[in-house]
Amino acid sequence: MKIAFLGPEGSYSHLAAQSFLKTESAGENSRNGWDECVPFRNFPEVFSAVENGRVDSAVVPIENSLQGGVLQNLDLLQLTPDVYAVKELVVKIDHRLVYKEGVKLSEIGRVYSHRQALDQCATFLNKQMPFASLRDVESTAFGLLRAMEDESGKSVAIVGAHTENLRKGFVMGTECISDEKNNYTHFLLIKKGEKALPKNSQRVFFSAVCPHKPGSLIELLQIIANYGVNMTKIESRPEKNKVGEYRFFIEADCDIAQKETQEMLKAVALHTLESKLLGAYSQV
């Protein structure tokens, strides 16, 4: 079993991949010692690896409790053919500052991290390092590498509290620096092919494009309500090359195996311009 994730090692995606690997390798998908988490440079590469069969599955963040949906991954899940979300994992986010021992915060010139981590620690950064340059990099783990390359000590990184193997002379802060301490990220395990979908699920995830007319979204929501389904979230994204049209990403509490769920999905497809099942999953 090979699971792709946004690298390098040490990122929150890597932590989630390791958790998913434990559940996957315990089942029939294990390859007797060949189980591994495989890092990739960016999310398009992660999705491509699943699509072309380089890996068996991949882990991607889909929503953060502070920042909302991870829009790039919503789009990639929609646009990548025959790829579905099959499991969900919720990871508590605990952002810590890594810096060179003995350096004062007032001396810091650069802060490296993923954009969401920088945004989630904005209050701390504005108060403690108001003049530091914020450097948006592909992952928290990559930001750590960049910061530790600066022997002057004027660069720091925001990483997860689980991060290990710091370079000699660098230390991790003892407190979470997030603006909101109750911070969680939802990760999805994605696989190729409808056969990868579970027989039963706690939730289904789908998208739909409503007709560009008054009341069309209300009609869509009414369809869901008519089947007694509790909608847990909805996110809108503009349709590419179609000005004024939006795609709605909807998650709902229901079992993919239930007749009512299947009938609801058929009704959504019938009354919208386009719809797509994106996944069915339970939380691990």
Coordinates of N, CA and C in Angstrom, one line a residue, residues 59-276:
V59 N -3.6 11.2 0.6 CA -4.3 12.0 1.6 C -4.2 13.5 1.3
V60 N -5.4 14.2 1.4 CA -5.4 15.6 1.0 C -6.3 16.3 2.1
P61 N -5.8 17.5 2.5 CA -6.7 18.3 3.4 C -7.8 18.9 2.6
I62 N -9.0 18.9 3.1 CA -10.1 19.4 2.4 C -10.8 20.6 3.1
E63 N -10.6 20.7 4.4 CA -11.2 21.8 5.1 C -10.5 22.0 6.4
N64 N -10.4 23.3 6.8 CA -9.8 23.7 8.1 C -10.9 24.4 8.9
S65 N -11.0 24.2 10.2 CA -12.0 24.8 11.0 C -11.9 26.3 11.1
L66 N -10.8 26.9 10.8 CA -10.6 28.3 10.8 C -10.7 28.9 9.4
Q67 N -10.0 28.3 8.4 CA -9.9 28.9 7.1 C -11.0 28.4 6.1
G68 N -11.7 27.4 6.5 CA -12.7 26.8 5.6 C -12.1 25.8 4.6
G69 N -12.8 25.7 3.4 CA -12.4 24.7 2.4 C -11.0 25.0 1.8
V70 N -10.3 23.9 1.6 CA -9.0 24.0 0.8 C -9.4 24.0 -0.7
L71 N -9.5 25.2 -1.2 CA -10.2 25.4 -2.5 C -9.5 24.6 -3.7
Q72 N -8.1 24.6 -3.6 CA -7.4 23.9 -4.7 C -7.8 22.4 -4.7
N73 N -7.9 21.8 -3.5 CA -8.2 20.4 -3.5 C -9.7 20.1 -3.8
L74 N -10.6 21.1 -3.5 CA -12.0 20.9 -4.0 C -12.0 20.9 -5.5
D75 N -11.3 21.8 -6.1 CA -11.2 21.8 -7.6 C -10.6 20.5 -8.2
L76 N -9.5 20.1 -7.6 CA -8.8 18.9 -8.1 C -9.7 17.7 -7.9
L77 N -10.4 17.6 -6.8 CA -11.3 16.4 -6.6 C -12.4 16.4 -7.7
Q78 N -12.9 17.6 -8.0 CA -13.9 17.7 -9.0 C -13.4 17.4 -10.4
L79 N -12.2 17.8 -10.7 CA -11.6 17.7 -12.1 C -10.9 16.4 -12.4
T80 N -10.4 15.7 -11.4 CA -9.7 14.5 -11.6 C -10.7 13.3 -11.9
P81 N -10.6 12.7 -13.0 CA -11.6 11.7 -13.4 C -11.5 10.5 -12.5
D82 N -12.6 9.9 -12.1 CA -12.7 8.6 -11.5 C -11.9 8.5 -10.2
V83 N -11.8 9.6 -9.4 CA -11.1 9.6 -8.1 C -12.2 10.0 -7.1
Y84 N -12.2 9.2 -6.0 CA -13.2 9.4 -4.9 C -12.6 9.4 -3.5
A85 N -13.2 10.2 -2.7 CA -12.9 10.2 -1.3 C -13.5 9.0 -0.6
V86 N -12.8 8.2 0.2 CA -13.3 7.0 0.8 C -13.2 6.9 2.3
K87 N -12.3 7.8 2.9 CA -12.2 7.9 4.4 C -11.9 9.3 4.8
E88 N -12.3 9.6 6.1 CA -12.0 10.9 6.6 C -11.3 10.8 7.9
L89 N -10.4 11.8 8.1 CA -9.6 11.9 9.4 C -9.6 13.4 9.8
V90 N -9.8 13.6 11.1 CA -9.7 15.0 11.7 C -8.5 15.0 12.5
V91 N -7.6 16.0 12.2 CA -6.4 16.2 12.9 C -6.4 17.5 13.6
K92 N -6.0 17.5 14.9 CA -5.9 18.8 15.7 C -4.6 19.5 15.3
I93 N -4.8 20.8 15.0 CA -3.6 21.6 14.5 C -3.0 22.3 15.7
D94 N -1.8 22.1 15.9 CA -1.0 22.8 17.0 C 0.2 23.5 16.4
H95 N 0.1 24.7 16.1 CA 1.2 25.4 15.4 C 2.3 25.9 16.4
R96 N 3.5 25.6 16.2 CA 4.6 26.0 17.0 C 5.7 26.7 16.2
L97 N 6.4 27.6 16.9 CA 7.5 28.4 16.2 C 8.8 27.6 16.4
V98 N 9.6 27.4 15.4 CA 10.9 26.9 15.4 C 11.9 28.0 15.1
Y99 N 12.9 28.2 15.9 CA 13.8 29.3 15.8 C 15.2 28.9 16.3
K100 N 16.2 29.7 16.0 CA 17.6 29.4 16.4 C 17.7 29.8 17.9
E101 N 18.2 28.9 18.7 CA 18.3 29.1 20.1 C 19.1 30.4 20.4
G102 N 18.5 31.3 21.3 CA 19.1 32.5 21.7 C 18.7 33.7 20.9
V103 N 18.0 33.5 19.8 CA 17.6 34.7 18.9 C 16.4 35.3 19.5
K104 N 16.3 36.6 19.5 CA 15.1 37.3 20.0 C 14.1 37.5 18.8
L105 N 12.8 37.4 19.2 CA 11.8 37.6 18.1 C 11.9 38.9 17.4
S106 N 12.4 39.9 18.0 CA 12.5 41.2 17.4 C 13.6 41.2 16.3
E107 N 14.5 40.2 16.3 CA 15.6 40.1 15.3 C 15.2 39.3 14.1
I108 N 14.0 38.7 14.1 CA 13.5 37.8 13.1 C 13.2 38.6 11.8
G109 N 13.7 38.2 10.7 CA 13.4 38.9 9.4 C 12.5 38.1 8.5
R110 N 12.4 36.8 8.6 CA 11.6 36.0 7.7 C 10.9 34.9 8.5
V111 N 9.6 34.6 8.1 CA 8.8 33.6 8.7 C 8.4 32.6 7.6
Y112 N 8.8 31.4 7.6 CA 8.4 30.4 6.6 C 7.3 29.5 7.0
S113 N 6.3 29.3 6.2 CA 5.3 28.3 6.5 C 4.3 28.2 5.3
H114 N 3.4 27.2 5.4 CA 2.3 27.2 4.4 C 1.4 28.3 4.6
R115 N 0.7 28.8 3.6 CA -0.1 30.0 3.7 C -1.2 29.9 4.8
Q116 N -1.8 28.7 4.9 CA -2.8 28.6 5.9 C -2.3 28.7 7.3
A117 N -1.1 28.2 7.5 CA -0.4 28.3 8.9 C -0.1 29.8 9.2
L118 N 0.4 30.5 8.2 CA 0.7 31.9 8.4 C -0.6 32.7 8.7
D119 N -1.7 32.4 8.0 CA -3.0 33.0 8.2 C -3.5 32.7 9.6
Q120 N -3.4 31.5 10.0 CA -3.9 31.0 11.3 C -3.1 31.6 12.5
C121 N -1.9 32.1 12.3 CA -1.1 32.7 13.3 C -0.9 34.2 13.2
A122 N -1.8 34.8 12.4 CA -1.6 36.2 12.1 C -1.5 37.1 13.3
T123 N -2.3 36.9 14.3 CA -2.3 37.8 15.5 C -0.9 37.7 16.2
F124 N -0.4 36.5 16.4 CA 0.9 36.4 17.0 C 2.0 37.0 16.2
L125 N 1.9 36.8 14.9 CA 3.0 37.4 14.0 C 2.9 38.9 14.0
N126 N 1.7 39.5 13.9 CA 1.6 40.9 13.9 C 2.1 41.6 15.2
K127 N 1.9 40.8 16.3 CA 2.3 41.4 17.6 C 3.7 41.2 17.9
Q128 N 4.3 40.0 17.6 CA 5.6 39.7 18.0 C 6.7 40.0 16.9
M129 N 6.3 39.9 15.6 CA 7.2 40.1 14.5 C 6.6 40.9 13.5
P130 N 6.2 42.2 13.8 CA 5.4 43.0 12.8 C 6.2 43.4 11.5
F131 N 7.5 43.3 11.6 CA 8.3 43.7 10.4 C 8.9 42.6 9.7
A132 N 8.6 41.3 10.1 CA 9.2 40.2 9.5 C 8.4 39.9 8.1
S133 N 9.2 39.4 7.2 CA 8.6 39.0 5.9 C 8.0 37.6 6.0
L134 N 6.8 37.5 5.6 CA 6.1 36.2 5.6 C 6.3 35.5 4.3
R135 N 6.9 34.3 4.3 CA 7.3 33.6 3.1 C 6.4 32.3 3.0
D136 N 5.5 32.4 2.0 CA 4.5 31.3 1.8 C 5.2 30.2 1.0
V137 N 5.3 29.0 1.6 CA 5.9 27.9 0.9 C 4.9 26.7 0.8
E138 N 5.3 25.6 0.1 CA 4.4 24.6 -0.2 C 3.9 23.8 1.0
S139 N 4.6 23.7 2.0 CA 4.2 22.9 3.2 C 4.9 23.4 4.4
T140 N 4.4 23.1 5.6 CA 5.1 23.5 6.8 C 6.5 22.8 6.9
A141 N 6.6 21.6 6.5 CA 7.8 20.9 6.6 C 8.9 21.5 5.7
F142 N 8.5 22.0 4.5 CA 9.4 22.6 3.6 C 9.8 24.0 4.2
G143 N 8.9 24.7 4.8 CA 9.3 25.9 5.5 C 10.3 25.7 6.5
L144 N 10.2 24.6 7.3 CA 11.2 24.3 8.3 C 12.6 24.1 7.7
L145 N 12.7 23.5 6.6 CA 14.0 23.3 5.9 C 14.6 24.6 5.5
R146 N 13.7 25.5 5.0 CA 14.2 26.8 4.6 C 14.7 27.6 5.8
A147 N 14.0 27.6 6.9 CA 14.4 28.3 8.0 C 15.7 27.8 8.6
M148 N 15.9 26.5 8.7 CA 17.1 25.9 9.3 C 18.3 26.1 8.4
E149 N 18.1 26.4 7.1 CA 19.2 26.7 6.2 C 19.9 28.0 6.5
D150 N 19.2 28.9 7.2 CA 19.6 30.3 7.6 C 20.4 30.2 8.9
E151 N 21.7 30.1 8.8 CA 22.5 30.0 10.0 C 22.6 31.3 10.8
S152 N 22.1 32.4 10.2 CA 22.2 33.7 10.9 C 21.1 33.7 12.0
G153 N 20.1 32.8 11.9 CA 19.1 32.8 12.9 C 18.0 33.8 12.7
K154 N 18.0 34.5 11.6 CA 17.0 35.5 11.3 C 15.7 35.0 10.6
S155 N 15.7 33.7 10.4 CA 14.6 33.0 9.8 C 14.0 32.0 10.8
V156 N 12.7 32.0 10.8 CA 11.9 31.0 11.7 C 10.9 30.3 10.8
A157 N 10.3 29.2 11.4 CA 9.3 28.5 10.7 C 8.1 28.2 11.7
I158 N 6.9 28.1 11.1 CA 5.8 27.6 11.8 C 5.5 26.2 11.4
V159 N 5.5 25.3 12.4 CA 5.4 23.9 12.1 C 4.4 23.2 13.1
G160 N 4.1 22.0 12.9 CA 3.2 21.2 13.8 C 4.0 20.8 15.0
A161 N 3.3 20.7 16.1 CA 4.0 20.3 17.4 C 4.6 18.9 17.3
H162 N 4.1 18.1 16.3 CA 4.6 16.7 16.2 C 6.0 16.7 15.5
T163 N 6.4 17.8 15.0 CA 7.7 17.9 14.2 C 8.9 17.4 15.0
E164 N 9.7 16.6 14.3 CA 10.9 16.1 15.0 C 12.2 16.4 14.2
N165 N 13.3 15.9 14.6 CA 14.6 16.0 13.9 C 15.0 17.4 13.5
L166 N 14.9 18.3 14.5 CA 15.4 19.7 14.3 C 16.9 19.7 14.2
R167 N 17.4 20.6 13.4 CA 18.8 20.7 13.2 C 19.4 21.3 14.5
K168 N 20.7 20.8 14.8 CA 21.3 21.3 16.1 C 21.3 22.8 16.2
G169 N 20.9 23.3 17.3 CA 20.9 24.7 17.6 C 19.6 25.4 17.4
F170 N 18.6 24.6 16.8 CA 17.3 25.1 16.6 C 16.3 24.5 17.7
V171 N 15.4 25.2 18.2 CA 14.5 24.7 19.2 C 13.0 25.1 18.8
M172 N 12.1 24.3 19.4 CA 10.6 24.6 19.2 C 10.0 25.2 20.4
G173 N 9.1 26.2 20.1 CA 8.4 26.9 21.2 C 7.5 25.9 22.0
T174 N 7.2 26.2 23.2 CA 6.5 25.3 24.0 C 5.0 25.6 24.0
E175 N 4.5 26.7 23.3 CA 3.1 27.0 23.3 C 2.6 27.1 21.8
C176 N 1.3 26.8 21.7 CA 0.7 26.9 20.4 C 0.5 28.4 20.1
I177 N 0.8 28.8 18.9 CA 0.8 30.3 18.5 C -0.4 30.6 17.6
S178 N -1.3 29.6 17.4 CA -2.5 29.9 16.6 C -3.4 30.9 17.2
D179 N -4.0 31.7 16.4 CA -5.0 32.7 16.9 C -6.1 32.0 17.7
E180 N -6.5 30.8 17.2 CA -7.6 30.0 17.8 C -7.0 28.7 18.1
K181 N -7.0 28.3 19.4 CA -6.4 27.1 19.8 C -7.2 25.8 19.5
N182 N -8.5 26.0 19.3 CA -9.4 24.9 18.9 C -9.4 24.8 17.4
N183 N -8.4 24.3 16.8 CA -8.2 24.3 15.4 C -8.0 22.9 14.8
Y184 N -8.8 22.5 13.8 CA -8.8 21.2 13.3 C -8.8 21.2 11.7
T185 N -8.1 20.2 11.2 CA -8.1 20.1 9.7 C -8.7 18.7 9.3
H186 N -9.6 18.7 8.4 CA -10.2 17.5 7.9 C -9.4 17.0 6.7
F187 N -9.0 15.8 6.7 CA -8.3 15.1 5.6 C -9.2 14.0 5.0
L188 N -9.0 13.9 3.7 CA -9.7 12.8 3.0 C -8.7 11.8 2.4
L189 N -9.0 10.6 2.4 CA -8.2 9.6 1.7 C -8.9 9.3 0.4
I190 N -8.2 9.5 -0.7 CA -8.8 9.4 -2.0 C -8.2 8.2 -2.8
K191 N -9.0 7.5 -3.6 CA -8.6 6.4 -4.3 C -9.3 6.5 -5.7
K192 N -8.8 5.6 -6.6 CA -9.3 5.6 -8.0 C -10.3 4.5 -8.2
G193 N -11.4 4.9 -8.8 CA -12.4 3.9 -9.2 C -13.6 3.8 -8.2
E194 N -14.8 3.7 -8.7 CA -16.0 3.6 -7.9 C -15.9 2.3 -7.0
K195 N -15.2 1.3 -7.4 CA -15.1 0.1 -6.6 C -14.4 0.3 -5.3
A196 N -13.7 1.5 -5.2 CA -13.0 1.8 -4.0 C -13.9 2.4 -2.9
L197 N -15.1 2.8 -3.3 CA -16.0 3.4 -2.4 C -16.5 2.3 -1.4
P198 N -16.7 2.7 -0.1 CA -17.1 1.7 0.9 C -18.6 1.3 0.7
K199 N -18.9 0.2 1.2 CA -20.3 -0.3 1.1 C -21.2 0.6 1.9
N200 N -20.7 1.0 3.0 CA -21.5 1.9 3.9 C -20.7 3.1 4.3
S201 N -21.4 4.2 4.6 CA -20.7 5.4 5.0 C -21.5 6.3 6.0
Q202 N -20.8 7.1 6.7 CA -21.5 8.1 7.5 C -21.9 9.3 6.8
R203 N -21.1 9.6 5.7 CA -21.4 10.8 4.9 C -21.2 10.6 3.4
V204 N -21.8 11.4 2.6 CA -21.6 11.5 1.2 C -21.1 12.9 0.8
F205 N -20.3 13.0 -0.2 CA -19.8 14.3 -0.7 C -20.1 14.4 -2.2
F206 N -20.7 15.4 -2.6 CA -21.1 15.6 -4.0 C -21.0 17.1 -4.4
S207 N -21.0 17.3 -5.7 CA -21.1 18.6 -6.2 C -22.3 18.8 -7.2
A208 N -22.7 20.0 -7.4 CA -23.8 20.3 -8.3 C -23.7 21.7 -8.8
V209 N -24.1 21.9 -10.1 CA -24.2 23.2 -10.7 C -25.7 23.5 -10.9
C210 N -26.1 24.6 -10.3 CA -27.5 25.0 -10.4 C -27.8 25.8 -11.6
P211 N -29.0 25.8 -12.2 CA -29.3 26.7 -13.3 C -29.2 28.2 -12.8
H212 N -28.7 29.0 -13.7 CA -28.5 30.4 -13.4 C -29.8 31.2 -13.4
K213 N -30.6 31.0 -12.4 CA -31.9 31.6 -12.3 C -32.3 31.8 -10.8
P214 N -33.2 32.7 -10.5 CA -33.6 32.9 -9.1 C -34.2 31.6 -8.5
G215 N -33.8 31.3 -7.3 CA -34.4 30.2 -6.5 C -33.8 28.9 -6.8
S216 N -32.8 28.7 -7.7 CA -32.3 27.4 -8.1 C -31.5 26.8 -6.9
L217 N -30.8 27.5 -6.1 CA -30.1 27.0 -5.0 C -31.1 26.5 -3.9
I218 N -32.1 27.3 -3.7 CA -33.2 26.9 -2.8 C -33.8 25.6 -3.2
E219 N -34.0 25.4 -4.5 CA -34.6 24.1 -5.0 C -33.7 23.0 -4.7
L220 N -32.4 23.2 -4.9 CA -31.4 22.1 -4.6 C -31.4 21.7 -3.1
L221 N -31.4 22.7 -2.3 CA -31.4 22.4 -0.8 C -32.8 21.8 -0.4
Q222 N -33.8 22.1 -1.1 CA -35.1 21.5 -0.7 C -35.2 20.1 -1.1
I223 N -34.5 19.7 -2.2 CA -34.4 18.3 -2.6 C -33.7 17.5 -1.5
I224 N -32.6 18.0 -1.0 CA -31.9 17.3 0.1 C -32.8 17.2 1.3
A225 N -33.5 18.3 1.7 CA -34.4 18.3 2.8 C -35.5 17.3 2.7
N226 N -36.0 17.2 1.5 CA -37.2 16.3 1.2 C -36.9 14.9 1.6
Y227 N -35.6 14.5 1.5 CA -35.2 13.1 1.8 C -34.8 12.9 3.2
G228 N -35.0 14.0 4.0 CA -34.6 13.9 5.4 C -33.1 13.8 5.7
V229 N -32.3 14.4 4.8 CA -30.9 14.3 4.9 C -30.3 15.6 5.6
N230 N -29.5 15.4 6.5 CA -28.9 16.6 7.2 C -27.6 17.0 6.5
M231 N -27.6 18.2 5.9 CA -26.4 18.7 5.2 C -25.4 19.3 6.2
T232 N -24.2 18.8 6.2 CA -23.2 19.2 7.1 C -22.3 20.4 6.7
K233 N -22.2 20.6 5.4 CA -21.5 21.8 4.9 C -21.8 22.0 3.4
I234 N -21.6 23.3 3.0 CA -21.7 23.6 1.6 C -20.7 24.7 1.2
E235 N -20.0 24.6 0.1 CA -19.0 25.5 -0.4 C -19.2 25.8 -1.8
S236 N -19.1 27.0 -2.2 CA -19.3 27.4 -3.6 C -18.0 27.8 -4.3
R237 N -17.9 27.4 -5.6 CA -16.7 27.7 -6.4 C -17.2 28.1 -7.8
P238 N -16.6 29.2 -8.3 CA -17.1 29.6 -9.7 C -16.7 28.6 -10.7
E239 N -17.6 28.4 -11.7 CA -17.3 27.5 -12.8 C -16.3 28.1 -13.7
K240 N -15.3 27.3 -14.1 CA -14.3 27.7 -15.0 C -14.9 28.1 -16.4
N241 N -14.5 29.3 -16.9 CA -14.9 29.8 -18.2 C -16.4 29.9 -18.4
K242 N -17.1 30.0 -17.2 CA -18.6 30.2 -17.3 C -19.0 31.3 -16.3
V243 N -18.9 32.6 -16.8 CA -19.2 33.7 -15.9 C -20.6 33.7 -15.3
G244 N -20.7 33.8 -14.0 CA -22.0 33.8 -13.3 C -22.5 32.5 -12.9
E245 N -21.8 31.4 -13.2 CA -22.2 30.1 -12.8 C -21.3 29.5 -11.7
Y246 N -21.9 28.9 -10.7 CA -21.2 28.4 -9.6 C -21.5 26.9 -9.3
R247 N -20.4 26.2 -8.9 CA -20.6 24.8 -8.5 C -20.6 24.8 -6.9
F248 N -21.6 24.0 -6.4 CA -21.7 23.9 -5.0 C -21.2 22.5 -4.5
F249 N -20.3 22.5 -3.5 CA -19.8 21.3 -3.0 C -20.5 21.0 -1.7
I250 N -21.1 19.9 -1.6 CA -22.1 19.6 -0.5 C -21.7 18.3 0.2
E251 N -21.6 18.3 1.5 CA -21.4 17.1 2.3 C -22.7 16.9 3.2
A252 N -23.1 15.7 3.3 CA -24.3 15.4 4.0 C -24.2 14.1 4.8
D253 N -24.9 14.1 5.9 CA -24.9 12.9 6.8 C -25.9 11.8 6.2
C254 N -25.3 10.9 5.6 CA -26.2 9.8 5.1 C -25.3 8.6 4.6
D255 N -25.9 7.5 4.5 CA -25.2 6.2 4.2 C -25.4 6.0 2.7
I256 N -24.2 5.8 2.0 CA -24.3 5.6 0.5 C -25.1 4.4 0.1
A257 N -25.2 3.4 1.1 CA -25.9 2.2 0.8 C -27.4 2.3 0.9
Q258 N -27.9 3.4 1.5 CA -29.3 3.5 1.7 C -30.1 3.9 0.5
K259 N -31.3 3.4 0.3 CA -32.1 3.7 -0.9 C -32.4 5.2 -1.0
E260 N -32.7 5.8 0.2 CA -33.0 7.2 0.2 C -31.8 8.1 -0.3
T261 N -30.6 7.7 0.0 CA -29.4 8.4 -0.4 C -29.3 8.3 -1.9
Q262 N -29.5 7.1 -2.5 CA -29.4 7.0 -3.9 C -30.4 7.7 -4.7
E263 N -31.6 7.8 -4.1 CA -32.7 8.5 -4.7 C -32.5 10.0 -4.6
M264 N -31.9 10.5 -3.5 CA -31.6 11.9 -3.4 C -30.6 12.3 -4.5
L265 N -29.5 11.5 -4.7 CA -28.5 11.8 -5.6 C -29.0 11.8 -7.1
K266 N -30.0 10.9 -7.3 CA -30.6 10.9 -8.7 C -31.5 12.2 -8.8
A267 N -32.2 12.6 -7.8 CA -33.0 13.8 -7.9 C -32.2 15.0 -8.1
V268 N -31.0 15.1 -7.4 CA -30.1 16.2 -7.6 C -29.6 16.3 -9.0
A269 N -29.2 15.1 -9.6 CA -28.8 15.1 -11.0 C -29.9 15.5 -11.9
L270 N -31.1 15.2 -11.6 CA -32.2 15.5 -12.5 C -32.5 17.0 -12.5
H271 N -32.4 17.7 -11.4 CA -32.8 19.0 -11.3 C -31.7 20.1 -11.3
T272 N -30.4 19.6 -11.7 CA -29.3 20.5 -11.8 C -28.7 20.4 -13.2
L273 N -27.8 21.4 -13.5 CA -27.2 21.3 -14.8 C -26.1 20.2 -14.9
E274 N -25.5 19.9 -13.7 CA -24.5 18.9 -13.7 C -24.3 18.5 -12.2
S275 N -24.0 17.3 -11.9 CA -23.7 16.8 -10.6 C -22.7 15.7 -10.7
K276 N -22.0 15.5 -9.5 CA -20.9 14.5 -9.5 C -20.8 14.0 -8.1

